[in-house]
Structure formats: structure tokens, C-alpha cells
Tab-separated table of C-alpha atoms in Angstrom:
chain	number	residue	atom	x	y	z
A	1180	MET	CA	-5.008	-27.470	180.878
A	1181	LEU	CA	-2.844	-26.925	177.675
A	1182	ASN	CA	0.123	-29.021	177.374
A	1183	PRO	CA	3.412	-27.308	176.728
A	1184	SER	CA	3.443	-27.623	172.912
A	1185	LYS	CA	-0.189	-26.269	172.656
A	1186	LEU	CA	0.711	-23.319	175.143
A	1187	LEU	CA	3.640	-22.087	173.029
A	1188	SER	CA	1.252	-21.910	169.940
A	1189	ALA	CA	-1.357	-20.271	171.872
A	1190	LEU	CA	0.877	-17.536	173.386
A	1191	ILE	CA	2.253	-16.820	169.855
A	1192	LEU	CA	-1.534	-16.450	168.571
A	1193	LEU	CA	-2.274	-14.330	171.691
A	1194	LEU	CA	0.622	-12.104	170.850
A	1195	ALA	CA	-0.418	-11.805	167.237
A	1196	SER	CA	-3.993	-10.968	168.248
A	1197	TRP	CA	-2.776	-8.207	170.567
A	1198	LEU	CA	-0.585	-6.786	167.903
A	1199	GLY	CA	-3.722	-6.640	165.537
A	1200	LEU	CA	-5.956	-5.334	168.194
A	1201	TRP	CA	-3.463	-2.593	169.013
A	1202	ALA	CA	-3.100	-1.741	165.303
A	1203	PHE	CA	-6.704	-1.402	164.851
A	1204	ILE	CA	-7.447	0.764	167.860
A	1205	TYR	CA	-4.316	2.821	168.556
A	1206	PRO	CA	-5.487	5.676	166.002
A	1207	PHE	CA	-8.496	6.449	168.435
A	1208	PHE	CA	-5.957	7.470	171.045
A	1209	LEU	CA	-4.205	9.984	168.841
A	1210	PRO	CA	-5.178	13.587	169.034
A	1211	ASP	CA	-6.429	13.850	165.231
A	1212	THR	CA	-5.548	11.233	162.720
A	1213	ARG	CA	-7.236	13.187	160.103
A	1214	GLN	CA	-4.385	15.711	160.192
A	1215	ASP	CA	-2.260	13.001	158.446
A	1216	SER	CA	-1.753	14.111	154.937
A	1217	MET	CA	-1.377	10.578	153.754
A	1218	ALA	CA	-4.733	9.860	155.231
A	1219	HIS	CA	-6.371	12.591	153.225
A	1220	MET	CA	-5.239	10.840	150.130
A	1221	GLY	CA	-6.974	7.420	151.282
A	1222	MET	CA	-3.807	5.953	152.565
A	1223	ALA	CA	-4.645	5.411	156.267
A	1224	HIS	CA	-1.796	3.519	158.220
A	1225	ALA	CA	0.594	4.338	155.250
A	1226	ASP	CA	3.398	4.894	157.747
A	1227	ASP	CA	3.011	1.911	160.132
A	1228	ALA	CA	1.420	-0.861	157.917
A	1229	PRO	CA	4.734	-2.095	156.658
A	1230	LEU	CA	6.028	-2.754	160.186
A	1231	ILE	CA	2.616	-4.434	161.105
A	1232	PHE	CA	2.817	-6.701	157.965
A	1233	ILE	CA	6.379	-7.700	158.742
A	1234	LEU	CA	5.500	-8.403	162.431
A	1235	LEU	CA	2.462	-10.320	161.467
A	1236	LEU	CA	4.131	-12.441	158.961
A	1237	ALA	CA	7.076	-13.061	161.335
A	1238	LEU	CA	4.583	-14.254	164.101
A	1239	CYS	CA	2.787	-16.698	161.459
A	1240	LEU	CA	6.037	-18.234	160.574
A	1241	LEU	CA	6.890	-18.349	164.175
A	1242	VAL	CA	3.722	-20.403	164.713
A	1243	ILE	CA	4.684	-22.853	161.914
A	1244	VAL	CA	8.218	-23.291	163.383
A	1245	ALA	CA	6.977	-23.749	166.977
A	1246	ASN	CA	4.612	-26.340	165.850
A	1247	LEU	CA	7.210	-28.115	163.813
A	1248	GLU	CA	9.475	-28.113	166.908
A	1249	THR	CA	6.903	-29.489	169.306
A	1250	ARG	CA	5.679	-31.887	166.496
A	1251	ARG	CA	2.250	-30.683	166.435
A	1252	MET	CA	2.769	-30.284	162.854
A	1253	ASP	CA	4.938	-32.128	160.315
A	1254	ALA	CA	5.870	-31.648	156.699
A	1255	ARG	CA	2.835	-33.128	155.461
A	1256	LEU	CA	0.394	-30.633	157.382
A	1257	VAL	CA	2.777	-27.697	156.225
A	1258	ALA	CA	2.363	-28.998	152.670
A	1259	MET	CA	-1.458	-29.194	153.176
A	1260	LEU	CA	-1.477	-25.709	154.686
A	1261	GLY	CA	0.378	-24.467	151.580
A	1262	VAL	CA	-2.172	-26.143	149.175
A	1263	LEU	CA	-5.113	-24.991	151.026
A	1264	VAL	CA	-3.909	-21.384	150.990
A	1265	GLY	CA	-3.473	-21.514	147.342
A	1266	ILE	CA	-7.048	-22.894	146.842
A	1267	ASN	CA	-8.471	-20.398	149.111
A	1268	ALA	CA	-6.613	-17.585	147.702
A	1269	THR	CA	-8.130	-18.636	144.233
A	1270	LEU	CA	-11.633	-18.850	145.672
A	1271	ARG	CA	-11.310	-15.153	146.630
A	1272	LEU	CA	-11.019	-14.315	142.929
A	1273	VAL	CA	-14.310	-15.956	142.090
A	1274	PRO	CA	-16.833	-13.171	141.995
A	1275	GLY	CA	-20.242	-13.665	143.815
A	1276	PRO	CA	-23.288	-11.419	144.225
A	1277	LEU	CA	-23.025	-8.354	146.342
A	1278	GLY	CA	-19.235	-8.803	146.514
A	1279	PHE	CA	-19.386	-12.207	148.126
A	1280	SER	CA	-16.309	-14.535	147.879
A	1281	ALA	CA	-15.783	-17.852	149.438
A	1282	VAL	CA	-12.583	-16.850	150.993
A	1283	PHE	CA	-13.758	-17.689	154.620
A	1284	PHE	CA	-15.306	-21.156	153.843
A	1285	LEU	CA	-12.017	-22.896	154.246
A	1286	PRO	CA	-10.711	-21.054	157.231
A	1287	ILE	CA	-13.808	-21.797	159.177
A	1288	LEU	CA	-14.026	-25.528	158.370
A	1289	CYS	CA	-10.242	-26.305	158.527
A	1290	GLY	CA	-9.932	-24.165	161.841
A	1291	TYR	CA	-12.722	-26.498	163.022
A	1292	VAL	CA	-11.093	-29.702	162.073
A	1293	PHE	CA	-7.524	-28.964	162.456
A	1294	GLY	CA	-7.330	-26.429	165.221
A	1295	ALA	CA	-7.517	-22.570	165.878
A	1296	ASP	CA	-3.783	-22.159	164.805
A	1297	PHE	CA	-4.302	-23.718	161.644
A	1298	GLY	CA	-7.600	-21.710	160.939
A	1299	PHE	CA	-5.641	-18.580	161.778
A	1300	LEU	CA	-2.754	-19.211	159.589
A	1301	LEU	CA	-5.143	-20.225	156.656
A	1302	GLY	CA	-7.148	-17.066	156.887
A	1303	ALA	CA	-4.310	-14.860	157.177
A	1304	LEU	CA	-1.980	-16.280	154.639
A	1305	SER	CA	-4.639	-16.759	151.937
A	1306	LEU	CA	-5.352	-12.758	152.157
A	1307	LEU	CA	-1.703	-12.499	151.584
A	1308	VAL	CA	-1.353	-14.675	148.611
A	1309	SER	CA	-4.624	-13.453	147.068
A	1310	GLY	CA	-3.198	-9.943	147.477
A	1311	LEU	CA	-0.101	-10.854	145.661
A	1312	ILE	CA	-1.891	-12.558	142.819
A	1313	THR	CA	-4.293	-9.627	142.393
A	1314	GLY	CA	-1.736	-6.901	143.084
A	1315	GLY	CA	-3.867	-5.786	145.951
A	1316	MET	CA	-0.996	-4.915	148.120
A	1317	GLY	CA	-1.495	-1.751	150.294
A	1318	PRO	CA	-1.849	-0.656	154.012
A	1319	TRP	CA	-5.091	-2.459	154.039
A	1320	LEU	CA	-3.494	-5.858	153.678
A	1321	PRO	CA	-2.120	-6.637	157.109
A	1322	PHE	CA	-5.583	-5.633	158.548
A	1323	GLN	CA	-7.416	-7.930	156.145
A	1324	MET	CA	-4.856	-10.770	157.219
A	1325	PHE	CA	-5.684	-10.205	160.905
A	1326	ALA	CA	-9.576	-10.207	160.297
A	1327	ALA	CA	-9.436	-13.172	158.020
A	1328	GLY	CA	-7.222	-15.023	160.537
A	1329	TRP	CA	-9.443	-14.248	163.484
A	1330	VAL	CA	-12.343	-15.732	161.586
A	1331	GLY	CA	-10.469	-19.116	161.233
A	1332	LEU	CA	-9.175	-18.809	164.765
A	1333	VAL	CA	-12.751	-18.673	166.112
A	1334	GLY	CA	-13.771	-21.662	163.968
A	1335	GLY	CA	-11.374	-23.662	165.982
A	1336	TRP	CA	-12.777	-22.641	169.178
A	1337	LEU	CA	-16.211	-23.911	168.183
A	1338	PRO	CA	-17.443	-26.929	170.303
A	1339	HIS	CA	-17.211	-30.244	168.486
A	1340	PHE	CA	-20.323	-32.580	167.879
A	1341	HIS	CA	-19.029	-35.535	166.035
A	1342	ARG	CA	-22.173	-37.472	166.750
A	1343	TRP	CA	-24.506	-34.874	165.237
A	1344	PRO	CA	-22.883	-33.866	161.905
A	1345	LYS	CA	-25.812	-31.834	160.912
A	1346	LEU	CA	-25.474	-29.755	164.071
A	1347	GLU	CA	-21.925	-29.207	163.468
A	1348	VAL	CA	-22.726	-27.835	160.021
A	1349	GLY	CA	-25.361	-25.806	161.475
A	1350	LEU	CA	-23.166	-24.298	163.955
A	1351	LEU	CA	-20.318	-23.581	161.395
A	1352	ALA	CA	-22.826	-21.927	159.165
A	1353	ALA	CA	-24.149	-19.682	161.964
A	1354	TRP	CA	-20.605	-18.690	162.843
A	1355	GLY	CA	-20.170	-18.030	159.072
A	1356	MET	CA	-23.035	-15.881	158.891
A	1357	LEU	CA	-21.963	-13.986	162.040
A	1358	SER	CA	-18.360	-13.574	160.800
A	1359	GLY	CA	-19.641	-12.043	157.625
A	1360	PHE	CA	-20.919	-9.117	159.502
A	1361	LEU	CA	-18.132	-9.008	162.032
A	1362	TYR	CA	-15.333	-9.061	159.324
A	1363	GLY	CA	-16.946	-5.840	157.844
A	1364	LEU	CA	-17.302	-4.163	161.205
A	1365	ILE	CA	-13.724	-4.836	162.108
A	1366	MET	CA	-12.258	-4.017	158.740
A	1367	ASN	CA	-13.831	-0.591	158.520
A	1368	LEU	CA	-11.996	0.477	161.740
A	1369	TRP	CA	-8.577	0.313	159.900
A	1370	PHE	CA	-9.544	3.698	157.866
A	1371	TRP	CA	-12.477	5.111	159.711
A	1372	PRO	CA	-10.521	7.191	162.181
A	1373	TYR	CA	-8.712	8.874	159.247
A	1374	LEU	CA	-11.871	9.853	157.339
A	1375	VAL	CA	-12.641	13.456	156.677
A	1376	GLY	CA	-16.282	13.975	156.161
A	1377	PRO	CA	-18.214	17.141	155.091
A	1378	VAL	CA	-16.827	20.126	156.962
A	1379	GLU	CA	-20.187	21.119	158.432
A	1380	GLN	CA	-20.613	17.459	159.642
A	1381	ALA	CA	-17.330	16.927	161.017
A	1382	ALA	CA	-17.229	20.181	162.884
A	1383	THR	CA	-20.364	19.632	164.724
A	1384	SER	CA	-21.941	17.226	166.953
A	1385	GLU	CA	-25.260	17.178	165.204
A	1386	PRO	CA	-27.441	14.053	165.000
A	1387	GLY	CA	-26.409	12.209	161.887
A	1388	ALA	CA	-22.620	12.928	162.121
A	1389	MET	CA	-20.963	9.675	161.298
A	1390	PHE	CA	-17.102	10.593	161.219
A	1391	TRP	CA	-14.666	10.202	163.957
A	1392	GLU	CA	-13.379	13.155	166.044
A	1393	ALA	CA	-10.783	13.442	168.811
A	1394	ASN	CA	-12.256	13.893	172.326
A	1395	LEU	CA	-15.592	12.222	171.696
A	1396	ASN	CA	-17.067	10.077	174.506
A	1397	PHE	CA	-17.459	6.284	174.143
A	1398	TRP	CA	-21.082	6.398	173.303
A	1399	SER	CA	-20.585	9.275	170.687
A	1400	ILE	CA	-18.054	7.139	168.843
A	1401	LEU	CA	-20.262	3.989	168.882
A	1402	THR	CA	-23.176	6.153	167.573
A	1403	ARG	CA	-21.192	7.607	164.837
A	1404	TYR	CA	-19.614	4.294	163.849
A	1405	GLY	CA	-22.991	2.704	163.871
A	1406	LEU	CA	-24.362	5.379	161.508
A	1407	PHE	CA	-21.205	4.949	159.293
A	1408	TYR	CA	-21.650	1.175	159.263
A	1409	LEU	CA	-25.408	1.108	158.443
A	1410	THR	CA	-24.929	3.603	155.571
A	1411	THR	CA	-21.812	2.099	153.994
A	1412	SER	CA	-20.935	-1.556	154.302
A	1413	LEU	CA	-23.972	-3.157	155.900
A	1414	TRP	CA	-25.415	-4.553	152.716
A	1415	TRP	CA	-22.056	-5.660	151.448
A	1416	ASP	CA	-21.694	-7.464	154.711
A	1417	ALA	CA	-25.108	-8.905	154.515
A	1418	GLY	CA	-24.323	-10.270	151.125
A	1419	ARG	CA	-21.106	-11.898	152.620
A	1420	ALA	CA	-23.034	-13.257	155.617
A	1421	ILE	CA	-25.688	-14.843	153.687
A	1422	GLY	CA	-23.218	-16.276	151.104
A	1423	ASN	CA	-21.171	-17.811	153.907
A	1424	LEU	CA	-24.487	-19.261	155.491
A	1425	LEU	CA	-25.702	-20.892	152.300
A	1426	LEU	CA	-22.266	-22.118	151.166
A	1427	ILE	CA	-21.614	-23.943	154.310
A	1428	LEU	CA	-25.273	-25.388	154.440
A	1429	LEU	CA	-25.013	-26.472	150.940
A	1430	VAL	CA	-21.641	-28.060	150.877
A	1431	GLY	CA	-20.196	-28.050	154.350
A	1432	LEU	CA	-21.031	-31.467	155.255
A	1433	PRO	CA	-19.199	-33.387	152.367
A	1434	ILE	CA	-16.224	-31.026	152.906
A	1435	LEU	CA	-16.147	-31.727	156.496
A	1436	ARG	CA	-16.175	-35.336	156.106
A	1437	LEU	CA	-13.410	-35.013	153.673
A	1438	LEU	CA	-11.286	-32.976	156.112
A	1439	TYR	CA	-11.824	-35.517	158.847
A	1440	ARG	CA	-10.724	-38.196	156.707
A	1441	PHE	CA	-7.446	-36.233	156.167
A	1442	GLU	CA	-7.177	-35.721	159.722
A	1443	GLN	CA	-7.492	-39.570	160.620
A	1444	ARG	CA	-5.272	-40.626	157.700
A	1445	PHE	CA	-2.445	-38.222	158.617
A	1446	GLN	CA	-3.107	-38.324	162.494
A	1447	PHE	CA	-3.016	-34.718	162.895
A	1448	SER	CA	-2.937	-33.535	166.486
A	1449	GLN	CA	-3.958	-29.901	166.078
A	1450	ARG	CA	-6.982	-29.782	168.568
């Protein structure tokens, strides 16, 4: 059973996750999002993204304040979070093959060591800072923050095997690989309902159609989205998944030991 301090943080994260889930899926319940003129210009969610961004940022700050008030975080941990966010945002700028970047490496490992809320904050705020550095601010940013935050959040939910460090690294590497695919699967949803395909394809239900239309049944939506994913982002996501796997297998163990030393030295109580 969660103690009151952990329960407050968990409720705020639950609220943030519900907000993110709603933001991703509500366009599917609209009559036809492709009639949105801004969407035709490649600006899906142009109207609501600023509000979603502000709400997400407020909830991230609320998590930090709640943890400070309940003494689950102190100034040292907040400072460490800030340093790690800066490092992680910089790692995203380092190019890798097939578009791979190491931006998920620290959220997964830090979420595992310091807790799910720390992993969520590190993932979400890293994307924000890297967006500020690169000028990559747009309606896609809050959705990237949600997806990266969830990668770190789940990292904190993984079972711990302190006596078998190689098993821990294997588990984290497996999540790193899986999250590489899931991140792409989730992120495509922020713009997919707004895409307009070739007229003859969008206007029919022929096999091979891969764009969303209103009034499709659930299986037709899954089939079309599956085709869209296979023909667009699968290979990029495979590069991200393999990169995450190899990076955690190669350097995950020493970084994990280092993070555990920080945890013991500062007596963090995030789990």
C-alpha cells in the first residue's frame, strides 16, 4: 500500500498520463479532423497544443513541489534532476545511425534507480530543454514530452534484482528496445488522424489504404494504422530500439552502479 506522500505523487502522474492519453486519442472521436485547415499545412493540434503544453508543464512542476513538501525530494535531488535534464538534452543532439539518439538511456536507468516520477520528469523535461536548444518548438513538443516521460515512468515500474546486476541490465535493455518501437507507435498518433492521403485512397476502403477516416470500425483503424506504421516509421524505430538495446548492454552496468552510489550517498527515497 502506498504511503500518503507517494500516493500524492502517483495521483499527479496519473492525472498527467490521463491528460496525455486524452490528447493523443480525442481527435479519433471528432467527425473529420482532416477538415482542419491548419492540419492540411502539417500543423496538427495547432489549436490545442499550447494548452496541453501548459497543463503538462504545470503538472511536472506540481510533482516536484509535492515531493518537496512530502520530503520525498530535497534540494540536492532537484539539482541532480536539473543536471541530468541538461545532460540528456545534450545527448539528444548527438546524431546516431538511423536517427538514433541516446535520449532514452538516462530516463530508463534513472527511473529504475530513483523511481517512476523521477523517470517521468527526466524524460519529459529533457525533451522540453532539447526543443529549446534546437528551436524545435511546435505542436509536437507536448506529445514528445508525454511519450518520453512514459518511457522513464515505466522504467521505474520494472522489478528490481539487486543481487543479479546483469539481469537488471538485461531487463533494462529489453525495455529500452521495446520502448524504441512504442515511442514511434505512440508519437505517430499525434498527427495521423490529420493526414490527408491520395484522394482515391482516402475516399475508398480498398486494401492498402492507410489513412484515418471518420466512421471506420476499430479493426479497420488498426489495419490502416498498422500499414501506415510499417511503411513509414518502422525502420527508424528499429534503429532507435537497437540503439537503446546496445547502449544499455554496453554501458548500462557501470552507469547503474554509479546511480546506486548517488542514491546511497544522498539517501534518496524515491521508490
